[in-house]
Short mmCIF file of C-alpha atoms and ligand atoms in Angstrom, two decimals:
data_model
loop_
_atom_site.label_atom_id
_atom_site.label_comp_id
_atom_site.label_asym_id
_atom_site.label_seq_id
_atom_site.Cartn_x
_atom_site.Cartn_y
_atom_site.Cartn_z
CA MET A 1 35.78 -35.69 -50.40
CA LYS A 2 38.62 -37.88 -51.64
CA ARG A 3 40.77 -40.04 -49.39
CA THR A 4 43.94 -41.99 -50.11
CA ILE A 5 43.47 -45.63 -50.89
CA LYS A 6 46.05 -48.38 -51.41
CA LEU A 7 45.07 -51.26 -53.65
CA ARG A 8 47.05 -54.34 -54.66
CA ILE A 9 46.10 -55.18 -58.22
CA ASN A 10 47.74 -57.92 -60.28
CA GLY A 11 50.62 -57.93 -57.81
CA SER A 12 51.35 -54.17 -58.02
CA GLU A 13 50.59 -51.61 -55.33
CA HIS A 14 48.57 -48.56 -56.39
CA GLU A 15 48.05 -45.49 -54.24
CA LEU A 16 45.46 -42.93 -55.30
CA ALA A 17 42.74 -40.66 -53.96
CA VAL A 18 39.09 -41.61 -54.43
CA PRO A 19 35.78 -40.71 -52.74
CA ALA A 20 34.27 -42.98 -50.04
CA ASN A 21 31.48 -44.10 -52.36
CA ALA A 22 33.85 -45.20 -55.17
CA LEU A 23 33.05 -48.59 -56.63
CA LEU A 24 35.97 -50.88 -57.37
CA LEU A 25 34.80 -51.15 -60.99
CA ASP A 26 35.02 -47.37 -61.44
CA VAL A 27 38.43 -47.16 -59.80
CA LEU A 28 39.75 -49.91 -62.07
CA ARG A 29 38.36 -48.41 -65.26
CA ASN A 30 38.34 -44.67 -64.70
CA ASP A 31 41.26 -44.07 -62.34
CA LEU A 32 43.65 -46.89 -63.22
CA HIS A 33 42.59 -47.29 -66.88
CA LEU A 34 42.33 -51.07 -66.49
CA VAL A 35 39.45 -51.12 -68.97
CA GLY A 36 39.53 -54.87 -69.64
CA THR A 37 36.96 -55.17 -66.84
CA LYS A 38 33.63 -54.20 -68.40
CA ARG A 39 30.57 -52.44 -67.01
CA GLY A 40 27.48 -54.37 -68.10
CA CYS A 41 24.27 -54.19 -66.05
CA ASP A 42 25.92 -52.48 -63.07
CA MET A 43 23.54 -54.42 -60.79
CA GLY A 44 25.25 -57.78 -60.28
CA THR A 45 23.16 -59.63 -62.84
CA CYS A 46 25.51 -60.11 -65.84
CA GLY A 47 29.06 -60.94 -64.68
CA CYS A 48 30.81 -58.69 -67.25
CA CYS A 49 32.67 -56.93 -64.42
CA ASN A 50 33.80 -60.09 -62.62
CA ILE A 51 37.30 -59.98 -61.18
CA ILE A 52 39.06 -62.11 -58.57
CA ILE A 53 39.52 -60.99 -54.96
CA ASP A 54 41.51 -63.31 -52.66
CA GLY A 55 40.89 -66.19 -55.05
CA ARG A 56 37.13 -65.70 -55.39
CA ALA A 57 35.34 -64.39 -58.49
CA VAL A 58 33.09 -61.44 -57.59
CA ASN A 59 31.09 -58.71 -59.36
CA SER A 60 33.26 -55.56 -59.11
CA CYS A 61 30.20 -53.32 -59.69
CA LEU A 62 29.01 -54.30 -56.18
CA VAL A 63 32.26 -53.80 -54.27
CA LEU A 64 33.27 -50.57 -52.55
CA ALA A 65 36.93 -49.82 -53.29
CA PHE A 66 37.66 -48.99 -49.62
CA ASP A 67 36.32 -52.40 -48.57
CA VAL A 68 39.12 -54.22 -50.40
CA GLU A 69 42.19 -52.30 -49.26
CA GLY A 70 44.89 -54.86 -48.43
CA ARG A 71 43.21 -57.64 -50.38
CA ASP A 72 44.63 -59.41 -53.42
CA ILE A 73 42.84 -58.15 -56.55
CA GLN A 74 43.26 -59.77 -59.96
CA THR A 75 41.85 -58.40 -63.22
CA ILE A 76 41.95 -59.67 -66.80
CA GLU A 77 45.08 -57.55 -67.38
CA GLY A 78 46.93 -59.85 -64.96
CA VAL A 79 45.89 -63.06 -66.71
CA THR A 80 48.92 -64.20 -68.70
CA ALA A 81 50.57 -67.54 -69.41
CA SER A 82 53.66 -66.58 -67.45
CA ALA A 83 54.21 -64.03 -64.71
CA ASP A 84 57.21 -62.51 -66.56
CA ASP A 85 55.62 -61.50 -69.84
CA ASP A 86 52.23 -60.74 -71.35
CA SER A 87 51.87 -63.93 -73.39
CA ILE A 88 48.29 -65.06 -73.62
CA HIS A 89 46.87 -67.52 -71.12
CA PRO A 90 45.65 -71.00 -72.18
CA LEU A 91 42.10 -69.87 -71.37
CA GLN A 92 42.38 -66.92 -73.76
CA GLU A 93 43.94 -69.15 -76.40
CA ALA A 94 41.11 -71.67 -76.10
CA TRP A 95 38.54 -68.85 -76.18
CA ALA A 96 39.92 -67.70 -79.52
CA GLU A 97 40.18 -71.23 -80.93
CA CYS A 98 36.67 -72.31 -79.92
CA GLY A 99 34.92 -69.05 -80.76
CA GLY A 100 34.18 -68.42 -77.08
CA SER A 101 33.56 -64.78 -77.81
CA GLN A 102 31.76 -63.01 -80.65
CA CYS A 103 31.18 -59.39 -79.67
CA GLY A 104 33.68 -59.99 -76.85
CA PHE A 105 32.05 -57.78 -74.24
CA CYS A 106 31.42 -60.56 -71.72
CA ALA A 107 34.69 -62.46 -72.30
CA ALA A 108 36.81 -60.90 -69.56
CA GLY A 109 34.14 -61.60 -66.94
CA PHE A 110 33.78 -65.21 -68.08
CA ILE A 111 37.53 -65.77 -68.14
CA MET A 112 38.05 -64.33 -64.67
CA THR A 113 35.26 -66.52 -63.27
CA VAL A 114 36.68 -69.64 -64.86
CA HIS A 115 40.21 -68.69 -63.87
CA ALA A 116 39.14 -68.69 -60.20
CA LEU A 117 37.31 -71.98 -60.71
CA LEU A 118 40.34 -73.74 -62.23
CA GLU A 119 42.59 -72.55 -59.40
CA ASN A 120 40.36 -74.43 -56.93
CA GLU A 121 39.28 -77.28 -59.16
CA PRO A 122 41.62 -77.88 -62.11
CA GLN A 123 39.49 -80.57 -63.80
CA PRO A 124 35.81 -79.63 -63.43
CA ASN A 125 33.24 -81.51 -65.48
CA ARG A 126 30.96 -79.71 -67.93
CA ALA A 127 28.09 -79.41 -65.44
CA GLY A 128 30.48 -77.99 -62.85
CA ILE A 129 31.75 -75.39 -65.32
CA ALA A 130 28.19 -74.40 -66.23
CA GLU A 131 27.29 -74.08 -62.55
CA ALA A 132 30.31 -71.88 -61.81
CA LEU A 133 29.31 -69.68 -64.77
CA GLY A 134 25.79 -69.25 -63.36
CA GLY A 135 26.43 -65.53 -62.84
CA ASN A 136 27.75 -64.76 -66.34
CA VAL A 137 25.52 -63.81 -69.23
CA CYS A 138 26.54 -64.02 -72.92
CA ARG A 139 24.12 -62.86 -75.59
CA CYS A 140 26.07 -64.11 -78.64
CA THR A 141 27.54 -67.57 -78.34
CA GLY A 142 24.74 -69.66 -76.83
CA TYR A 143 27.30 -70.81 -74.21
CA LYS A 144 28.28 -74.09 -75.95
CA LYS A 145 31.49 -72.65 -77.37
CA ILE A 146 32.34 -71.13 -74.00
CA LEU A 147 31.99 -74.50 -72.26
CA ASP A 148 34.08 -76.07 -75.05
CA ALA A 149 36.79 -73.45 -74.53
CA VAL A 150 36.94 -74.04 -70.77
CA GLU A 151 37.17 -77.81 -71.24
CA LEU A 152 39.92 -77.42 -73.83
CA ALA A 153 41.94 -75.03 -71.66
CA ALA A 154 41.48 -77.11 -68.49
CA GLY A 155 42.70 -80.20 -70.35
CA ARG A 156 45.76 -78.41 -71.70
CA MET A 157 46.60 -76.81 -68.37
CA ALA A 158 46.34 -80.17 -66.57
CA ALA A 159 48.59 -81.77 -69.18
CA THR A 160 51.35 -79.20 -68.66
CA THR A 161 51.39 -79.24 -64.84
CA MET B 1 26.06 -45.92 -61.89
CA ILE B 2 27.43 -43.41 -59.42
CA LEU B 3 26.43 -44.10 -55.86
CA PRO B 4 24.89 -41.36 -53.74
CA THR B 5 27.46 -39.77 -51.46
CA PHE B 6 27.80 -41.11 -47.94
CA GLU B 7 30.34 -41.20 -45.19
CA LEU B 8 31.94 -44.65 -44.89
CA HIS B 9 32.91 -46.15 -41.54
CA HIS B 10 35.16 -49.17 -41.14
CA PRO B 11 35.14 -50.47 -37.55
CA THR B 12 37.50 -53.38 -36.87
CA THR B 13 35.89 -54.58 -33.64
CA ILE B 14 32.31 -54.90 -32.44
CA THR B 15 33.03 -52.46 -29.59
CA GLU B 16 34.18 -49.85 -32.08
CA LEU B 17 31.18 -50.53 -34.30
CA VAL B 18 28.72 -50.13 -31.42
CA GLU B 19 30.38 -46.84 -30.47
CA ILE B 20 30.05 -45.48 -34.01
CA ALA B 21 26.41 -46.60 -34.12
CA ARG B 22 25.71 -44.99 -30.73
CA ASP B 23 27.36 -41.70 -31.73
CA LEU B 24 25.51 -41.49 -35.05
CA THR B 25 22.21 -42.31 -33.33
CA ALA B 26 22.86 -39.59 -30.73
CA GLN B 27 23.56 -37.08 -33.52
CA GLY B 28 20.34 -38.07 -35.30
CA GLU B 29 22.32 -39.33 -38.31
CA ALA B 30 20.80 -42.25 -40.22
CA PHE B 31 23.02 -45.13 -41.31
CA ASP B 32 23.00 -48.60 -42.85
CA TYR B 33 25.20 -51.53 -42.00
CA MET B 34 26.71 -53.13 -45.05
CA ALA B 35 28.11 -56.67 -45.16
CA GLY B 36 28.48 -58.02 -48.73
CA GLY B 37 26.61 -55.03 -50.12
CA THR B 38 24.79 -57.12 -52.73
CA ASP B 39 21.46 -55.76 -51.52
CA VAL B 40 22.53 -52.38 -50.15
CA LEU B 41 24.47 -51.26 -53.24
CA PRO B 42 21.86 -52.03 -55.95
CA ASN B 43 19.29 -50.22 -53.78
CA TYR B 44 21.61 -47.24 -53.28
CA LYS B 45 22.27 -47.13 -57.03
CA ASN B 46 18.52 -46.88 -57.57
CA ARG B 47 18.31 -44.17 -54.88
CA LEU B 48 16.13 -46.41 -52.73
CA ASN B 49 16.35 -44.95 -49.23
CA PRO B 50 20.10 -44.26 -49.19
CA ARG B 51 21.48 -43.03 -45.86
CA PRO B 52 24.19 -40.42 -45.23
CA HIS B 53 26.40 -42.97 -43.39
CA VAL B 54 27.36 -46.54 -44.18
CA ILE B 55 29.01 -48.74 -41.55
CA SER B 56 30.87 -51.41 -43.49
CA LEU B 57 31.52 -54.79 -41.89
CA ALA B 58 34.36 -55.53 -44.35
CA ARG B 59 37.17 -55.01 -41.86
CA LEU B 60 35.44 -56.49 -38.84
CA ALA B 61 37.39 -59.45 -37.48
CA GLY B 62 35.60 -62.79 -37.15
CA LEU B 63 31.83 -63.41 -37.20
CA ASP B 64 32.38 -65.73 -40.14
CA GLU B 65 32.55 -69.16 -38.50
CA ILE B 66 30.37 -72.01 -39.77
CA GLY B 67 29.54 -74.78 -37.32
CA VAL B 68 26.68 -77.18 -36.71
CA ASP B 69 25.37 -75.04 -33.80
CA ARG B 70 26.43 -71.54 -34.77
CA ILE B 71 26.97 -69.58 -37.95
CA GLY B 72 28.56 -66.13 -37.80
CA ALA B 73 26.56 -63.33 -39.44
CA ARG B 74 29.38 -62.54 -41.88
CA ALA B 75 29.71 -66.14 -43.14
CA LEU B 76 29.58 -66.07 -46.92
CA VAL B 77 26.64 -67.73 -48.65
CA ASP B 78 29.14 -69.57 -50.86
CA ASP B 79 30.86 -71.02 -47.79
CA LEU B 80 27.49 -72.23 -46.48
CA ALA B 81 26.83 -73.82 -49.88
CA ARG B 82 30.12 -75.74 -49.67
CA SER B 83 30.09 -76.58 -45.97
CA SER B 84 30.48 -80.31 -45.29
CA VAL B 85 29.27 -80.00 -41.69
CA LEU B 86 26.06 -78.26 -42.82
CA SER B 87 25.52 -80.67 -45.65
CA GLU B 88 25.75 -83.57 -43.20
CA HIS B 89 23.27 -82.16 -40.69
CA TYR B 90 21.16 -79.63 -42.58
CA PRO B 91 21.18 -80.45 -46.30
CA GLY B 92 18.15 -78.20 -46.81
CA LEU B 93 20.19 -75.19 -45.68
CA VAL B 94 22.93 -76.08 -48.16
CA GLU B 95 20.36 -76.51 -50.97
CA ALA B 96 18.94 -73.09 -50.15
CA ALA B 97 22.42 -71.50 -50.05
CA ARG B 98 23.29 -73.06 -53.42
CA SER B 99 20.15 -71.54 -54.91
CA VAL B 100 20.90 -67.97 -53.77
CA SER B 101 21.64 -65.44 -56.55
CA SER B 102 24.73 -66.52 -58.58
CA PRO B 103 28.21 -67.90 -57.76
CA PRO B 104 30.03 -64.53 -57.81
CA LEU B 105 27.27 -62.89 -55.74
CA ARG B 106 27.45 -65.77 -53.24
CA ASN B 107 31.15 -64.92 -52.85
CA LEU B 108 30.09 -61.48 -51.60
CA GLY B 109 26.72 -62.06 -49.88
CA THR B 110 26.51 -63.07 -46.21
CA ILE B 111 23.98 -65.00 -44.14
CA GLY B 112 23.28 -61.86 -42.06
CA GLY B 113 22.52 -59.76 -45.13
CA ASN B 114 20.40 -62.57 -46.47
CA LEU B 115 18.19 -62.75 -43.36
CA LEU B 116 17.86 -58.96 -43.33
CA LEU B 117 17.33 -58.61 -47.08
CA ASP B 118 15.10 -55.75 -48.11
CA THR B 119 11.70 -56.71 -49.60
CA ARG B 120 11.09 -56.56 -53.36
CA CYS B 121 8.34 -55.10 -55.53
CA TRP B 122 7.85 -54.10 -59.18
CA TYR B 123 7.14 -50.54 -58.11
CA PHE B 124 10.13 -50.32 -55.79
CA ASN B 125 13.13 -52.07 -57.41
CA GLN B 126 13.32 -49.58 -60.28
CA SER B 127 15.51 -46.64 -61.22
CA GLU B 128 14.83 -43.18 -59.89
CA PHE B 129 13.73 -42.15 -63.42
CA TRP B 130 11.22 -45.04 -63.64
CA ARG B 131 9.80 -44.36 -60.19
CA GLU B 132 9.50 -40.65 -60.82
CA SER B 133 7.52 -41.20 -64.02
CA LYS B 134 5.23 -43.85 -62.51
CA GLY B 135 4.76 -42.05 -59.21
CA TYR B 136 6.60 -42.94 -56.01
CA CYS B 137 5.21 -45.48 -53.55
CA MET B 138 5.38 -45.28 -49.79
CA LYS B 139 8.36 -47.64 -49.44
CA ALA B 140 10.52 -44.90 -50.98
CA ASP B 141 9.71 -41.23 -51.46
CA GLY B 142 5.91 -41.58 -51.81
CA ASP B 143 2.86 -42.02 -49.61
CA VAL B 144 0.66 -44.70 -51.19
CA CYS B 145 1.00 -48.38 -51.94
CA LEU B 146 0.65 -49.00 -55.67
CA VAL B 147 -0.16 -52.69 -55.17
CA VAL B 148 -2.82 -52.53 -52.44
CA PRO B 149 -3.71 -48.79 -52.43
CA GLN B 150 -6.55 -49.17 -49.91
CA LYS B 151 -4.12 -50.37 -47.21
CA GLU B 152 -1.57 -48.46 -45.18
CA ILE B 153 1.12 -51.11 -45.07
CA CYS B 154 3.58 -52.28 -47.68
CA TYR B 155 3.14 -55.69 -49.31
CA ALA B 156 6.56 -55.91 -50.98
CA THR B 157 7.77 -59.52 -51.13
CA TYR B 158 10.43 -60.98 -48.83
CA SER B 159 12.83 -62.77 -51.19
CA GLY B 160 15.57 -64.37 -49.10
CA ASP B 161 16.26 -68.10 -49.50
CA LEU B 162 17.87 -68.93 -46.17
CA ALA B 163 15.19 -67.67 -43.75
CA PRO B 164 12.58 -70.40 -44.43
CA VAL B 165 15.11 -73.18 -43.75
CA LEU B 166 16.33 -71.44 -40.60
CA LEU B 167 12.69 -71.03 -39.51
CA VAL B 168 11.97 -74.76 -39.80
CA LEU B 169 15.19 -75.43 -37.88
CA ASP B 170 13.98 -73.04 -35.14
CA ALA B 171 17.15 -70.91 -35.36
CA ARG B 172 17.83 -67.97 -33.03
CA VAL B 173 19.57 -64.76 -33.96
CA THR B 174 21.90 -62.81 -31.70
CA LEU B 175 21.81 -59.03 -31.90
CA VAL B 176 24.30 -56.60 -30.39
CA GLY B 177 23.64 -52.89 -30.02
CA PRO B 178 24.12 -49.85 -27.80
CA ASP B 179 21.71 -51.45 -25.27
CA GLY B 180 23.62 -54.73 -25.09
CA GLU B 181 23.13 -58.18 -26.51
CA ARG B 182 19.96 -60.23 -26.95
CA THR B 183 18.94 -63.47 -28.61
CA VAL B 184 15.61 -63.81 -30.39
CA PRO B 185 13.94 -66.85 -31.98
CA LEU B 186 13.83 -66.23 -35.72
CA ARG B 187 10.15 -67.23 -35.54
CA GLU B 188 9.49 -64.06 -33.53
CA PHE B 189 11.90 -61.80 -35.42
CA TYR B 190 9.91 -60.94 -38.55
CA ALA B 191 6.76 -58.80 -38.32
CA PHE B 192 4.38 -58.09 -41.18
CA ASP B 193 5.08 -54.93 -43.14
CA GLY B 194 7.32 -54.67 -46.16
CA ILE B 195 8.93 -51.50 -44.81
CA THR B 196 9.73 -52.29 -41.17
CA ARG B 197 10.04 -56.09 -41.77
CA PHE B 198 11.59 -57.18 -38.49
CA LEU B 199 11.81 -56.34 -34.83
CA LYS B 200 15.35 -55.00 -34.84
CA GLY B 201 16.55 -51.61 -33.69
CA PRO B 202 18.34 -49.63 -36.43
CA ALA B 203 21.61 -49.74 -34.45
CA GLU B 204 21.45 -53.47 -33.67
CA LEU B 205 24.01 -55.63 -35.42
CA LEU B 206 23.22 -59.25 -36.17
CA THR B 207 26.20 -61.27 -34.99
CA ALA B 208 25.24 -64.94 -35.11
CA VAL B 209 22.64 -67.51 -36.05
CA ASP B 210 22.27 -70.46 -33.67
CA ILE B 211 20.59 -73.74 -34.49
CA PRO B 212 19.35 -75.77 -31.48
CA SER B 213 20.70 -79.33 -31.21
CA SER B 214 17.08 -80.62 -31.07
CA SER B 215 16.86 -79.72 -34.79
CA ARG B 216 19.49 -82.30 -35.70
CA GLU B 217 16.82 -85.02 -35.67
CA LEU B 218 15.10 -83.28 -38.61
CA ARG B 219 15.55 -84.05 -42.27
CA THR B 220 15.40 -80.81 -44.24
CA GLY B 221 14.77 -79.77 -47.82
CA TYR B 222 14.14 -76.59 -49.82
CA ARG B 223 12.56 -75.84 -53.22
CA LYS B 224 12.12 -72.47 -54.92
CA LEU B 225 10.28 -71.05 -57.90
CA ARG B 226 12.13 -68.49 -60.01
CA MET B 227 12.25 -67.14 -63.54
CA ARG B 228 15.44 -69.04 -64.47
CA ASP B 229 17.75 -71.38 -62.60
CA THR B 230 20.26 -68.74 -61.54
CA ILE B 231 20.58 -65.01 -60.69
CA GLU B 232 16.91 -64.98 -59.65
CA TYR B 233 15.21 -64.33 -56.34
CA PRO B 234 12.59 -66.82 -55.12
CA VAL B 235 9.01 -65.80 -56.00
CA ALA B 236 7.79 -68.76 -53.93
CA GLY B 237 9.99 -71.02 -51.85
CA VAL B 238 9.21 -73.81 -49.38
CA ALA B 239 11.36 -75.30 -46.65
CA LEU B 240 10.31 -78.51 -44.93
CA ALA B 241 11.79 -80.29 -41.91
CA LEU B 242 10.58 -83.76 -40.99
CA HIS B 243 11.19 -86.29 -38.25
CA THR B 244 9.42 -89.61 -38.65
CA ASP B 245 8.43 -91.82 -35.76
CA GLY B 246 8.21 -95.31 -37.23
CA ASP B 247 5.91 -94.87 -40.21
CA LYS B 248 4.22 -91.80 -38.75
CA VAL B 249 5.00 -88.10 -38.78
CA GLY B 250 6.85 -87.33 -35.53
CA ARG B 251 7.53 -83.67 -36.19
CA LEU B 252 6.88 -81.59 -39.30
CA GLU B 253 7.91 -77.94 -39.74
CA VAL B 254 6.92 -75.83 -42.76
CA ALA B 255 8.00 -72.32 -43.79
CA VAL B 256 7.72 -70.28 -46.98
CA THR B 257 9.48 -67.33 -48.60
CA GLY B 258 8.74 -65.23 -51.67
CA THR B 259 5.04 -64.94 -50.89
CA GLU B 260 4.41 -62.13 -48.39
CA ALA B 261 6.39 -59.28 -46.84
CA ILE B 262 8.10 -61.63 -44.39
CA PRO B 263 9.09 -65.30 -44.44
CA LEU B 264 6.41 -67.33 -42.66
CA TRP B 265 6.59 -70.37 -40.41
CA TYR B 266 3.28 -72.25 -40.20
CA GLY B 267 3.30 -73.41 -36.58
CA ASP B 268 -0.40 -74.30 -36.72
CA LEU B 269 0.12 -76.79 -39.52
CA ASP B 270 0.36 -79.87 -37.34
CA LEU B 271 0.40 -83.33 -38.91
CA THR B 272 1.96 -85.17 -35.95
CA GLY B 273 0.85 -88.80 -35.79
CA GLN B 274 -0.36 -88.90 -39.40
CA PRO B 275 0.97 -91.74 -41.54
CA ALA B 276 4.02 -90.79 -43.64
CA THR B 277 2.20 -91.56 -46.89
CA PRO B 278 1.34 -89.81 -50.18
CA ALA B 279 -2.14 -89.09 -48.77
CA THR B 280 -0.56 -87.05 -45.94
CA ALA B 281 1.67 -85.30 -48.49
CA GLU B 282 -1.50 -84.26 -50.33
CA ALA B 283 -3.15 -83.14 -47.11
CA LEU B 284 -0.07 -80.99 -46.44
CA GLN B 285 -0.26 -79.54 -49.95
CA GLU B 286 -3.89 -78.57 -49.48
CA ALA B 287 -3.36 -77.14 -46.01
CA LEU B 288 -0.42 -75.01 -47.15
CA VAL B 289 -2.18 -73.62 -50.23
CA ASP B 290 -5.09 -72.65 -47.96
CA ARG B 291 -2.76 -70.57 -45.81
CA VAL B 292 -0.49 -68.91 -48.41
CA THR B 293 -1.22 -65.47 -49.87
CA CYS B 294 0.74 -63.85 -52.70
CA TYR B 295 0.55 -60.34 -54.11
CA ARG B 296 0.96 -59.13 -57.67
CA ASN B 297 4.31 -57.38 -57.32
CA VAL B 298 6.96 -59.89 -58.43
CA PRO B 299 7.18 -62.20 -61.51
CA PHE B 300 4.51 -64.91 -62.04
CA PRO B 301 0.82 -64.57 -61.15
CA PRO B 302 -0.10 -64.91 -57.45
CA GLY B 303 -2.35 -67.94 -58.06
CA TYR B 304 0.45 -69.85 -59.74
CA ARG B 305 2.96 -69.01 -57.01
CA LYS B 306 0.47 -70.06 -54.33
CA ALA B 307 -0.21 -73.36 -56.12
CA MET B 308 3.53 -74.00 -56.48
CA THR B 309 4.10 -73.73 -52.71
CA GLY B 310 1.67 -76.64 -52.34
CA GLU B 311 3.36 -78.65 -55.09
CA TYR B 312 6.78 -78.12 -53.53
CA ALA B 313 5.54 -79.06 -50.04
CA ARG B 314 4.06 -82.31 -51.40
CA GLU B 315 7.24 -83.14 -53.34
CA LEU B 316 9.50 -82.32 -50.42
CA PHE B 317 7.42 -84.38 -47.98
CA SER B 318 7.68 -87.44 -50.21
CA ALA B 319 11.40 -86.88 -50.79
CA LEU B 320 12.09 -86.53 -47.06
CA VAL B 321 10.06 -89.65 -46.16
CA GLY B 322 12.47 -91.34 -48.63
C1 FAD C 1 21.14 -60.10 -59.09
C2 FAD C 1 20.87 -60.50 -57.68
C3 FAD C 1 20.20 -61.71 -57.43
C4 FAD C 1 19.95 -62.10 -56.12
N1 FAD C 1 19.29 -63.29 -55.91
C5 FAD C 1 19.05 -63.70 -54.64
C6 FAD C 1 18.40 -64.95 -54.40
O1 FAD C 1 18.10 -65.70 -55.33
N2 FAD C 1 18.13 -65.29 -53.12
C7 FAD C 1 18.48 -64.51 -52.07
O2 FAD C 1 18.21 -64.89 -50.93
N3 FAD C 1 19.09 -63.33 -52.26
C8 FAD C 1 19.40 -62.92 -53.52
N4 FAD C 1 20.07 -61.73 -53.73
C9 FAD C 1 20.33 -60.85 -52.59
C10 FAD C 1 21.65 -60.97 -51.89
O3 FAD C 1 22.73 -61.16 -52.78
C11 FAD C 1 21.73 -62.06 -50.83
O4 FAD C 1 20.53 -62.14 -50.12
C12 FAD C 1 22.89 -61.82 -49.87
O5 FAD C 1 23.03 -62.92 -49.02
C13 FAD C 1 22.75 -60.55 -49.07
O6 FAD C 1 23.85 -60.45 -48.20
P1 FAD C 1 24.83 -59.17 -48.19
O7 FAD C 1 25.85 -59.46 -47.17
O8 FAD C 1 25.31 -58.86 -49.55
O9 FAD C 1 23.79 -58.06 -47.72
P2 FAD C 1 23.99 -56.48 -47.62
O10 FAD C 1 23.61 -55.86 -48.92
O11 FAD C 1 25.30 -56.13 -47.06
O12 FAD C 1 22.88 -56.15 -46.53
C14 FAD C 1 21.51 -56.43 -46.68
C15 FAD C 1 20.75 -55.81 -45.51
O13 FAD C 1 21.13 -56.40 -44.29
C16 FAD C 1 21.72 -55.43 -43.42
N5 FAD C 1 22.83 -56.13 -42.78
C17 FAD C 1 23.75 -56.94 -43.38
N6 FAD C 1 24.50 -57.56 -42.45
C18 FAD C 1 24.05 -57.12 -41.24
C19 FAD C 1 24.41 -57.42 -39.90
N7 FAD C 1 25.37 -58.32 -39.60
N8 FAD C 1 23.74 -56.80 -38.90
C20 FAD C 1 22.76 -55.91 -39.17
N9 FAD C 1 22.37 -55.59 -40.42
C21 FAD C 1 23.00 -56.20 -41.45
C22 FAD C 1 22.09 -54.26 -44.28
O14 FAD C 1 22.04 -53.06 -43.56
C23 FAD C 1 21.01 -54.33 -45.35
O15 FAD C 1 19.84 -53.74 -44.88
C24 FAD C 1 20.36 -61.30 -55.04
C25 FAD C 1 21.05 -60.10 -55.30
C26 FAD C 1 21.30 -59.71 -56.59
C27 FAD C 1 22.04 -58.44 -56.84
S1 SF4 C 2 3.96 -53.17 -51.99
FE1 SF4 C 2 3.20 -51.06 -52.26
S2 SF4 C 2 4.33 -49.79 -50.76
FE2 SF4 C 2 5.39 -51.78 -50.91
S3 SF4 C 2 6.99 -51.42 -52.42
FE3 SF4 C 2 5.23 -52.22 -53.58
S4 SF4 C 2 4.05 -50.42 -54.21
FE4 SF4 C 2 5.50 -49.75 -52.66
#
């Protein structure tokens, strides 16, 4: 049986009807068509579905939608350089420049995780970035280019603030 | 993966929660509590003993404080890992928290869920399709153990990282249920069997973990064996707590995880009065390996896991002597 749920995603309020057992990942992708968030392992082991809830990166495949009513949810669709337009974020720019993604499937999860990290710690060192990315798996890049991209973006973001 | 259907309850106070639990119990309806859901939801996805009702703790107020004496059951593992007060007094607990699962999972997982984690086994943590083709075991849907078929108990492996450290610190847990509140030493909370696991009524809610002030004299440490450095459960883990009296062992506490169906505190392993030297570290290694048993139901061979508990105990002892 479906019930009404109110979710705040990327600053906008959404009201829809979903069943009690709905996972946040499914609501994002199937009901709200925010398909930037990817379903990988569906068991919390790959990080492809990572989003940000109240400033913390979490696996959306292991979150019940009804558990996060009233919380602040951010997905890759909300990651832009400026709040007024959809220009690409320095992290996305650096990802493209450094070759941080090849097949691209894991990229949104990585970027959301790092986005949360940089909010709390704008200048992490390489080991700190690697530690924060301990829940994200990439099968193409070998991770070096991802770490390069985060360092590049963090440096640029620090220089402009 | 679509979850099985269940009715979801969202109490906002403990009183409301206890009422829901009492009503469901009276109606004969089975339920699970769910805190972070990082154990409950993967198991539900695999159709491992799902219940028709889930009581979520997501909207419960409080129970998330972190102090030197008391930690609320809903405190996030990530907050334990970053706690300055814990790192000052109980660095071993912080090391263990930092080694749990992965950073995003630590942002969901709680200390309560960690202590009450379900046990793990190759024949259990599999999809419904896998289990159906292999044949079900008695922990879910079947009636035999596929690891030790001649026995009538389950040997699935307890795989939580925080319990061994809390055992060496002699922590107590507070439980609240329809029959009131009680506090139990963690050392008496777990009971061997991979299915029943602990002495907790199904309606009892874990509210807090208390650490006695007498444990502040202890230096603590934790080491774990796992397949890779992140996203992996311990398949052998050792927590040590040590107080030295001059150059002798004043108090030594040892506990392990990832070996049997429950985390184990070795109260009989007494090295009080022994010199705090490498020879005593080796004696500890030998004594621990003698006591540890592992079963063939998680990664790495049992003999290797058993040997590694000894290695870790020796290393930790030397590190804590300093
Ligand atoms: C990929 C992956 C890797 C993992 N690796 C590790 C690891 O390395 N080490 C480790 O220790 N764990 C690991 N975990 C397990 C888990 O993430 C953590 O143990 C976490 O702390 C569990 O907490 P939770 O709040 O998510 O538990 P939940 O899933 O909410 O609950 C777990 C159990 O506890 C019960 N419960 C929870 N809170 C209460 C309460 N207050 N009162 C009564 N009952 C309660 C639930 O009913 C359930 O039976 C891993 C999980 C995944 C998915
Ligand atoms: S130890 Fe035996 S009963 Fe327990 S989960 Fe494994 S196969 Fe099943």
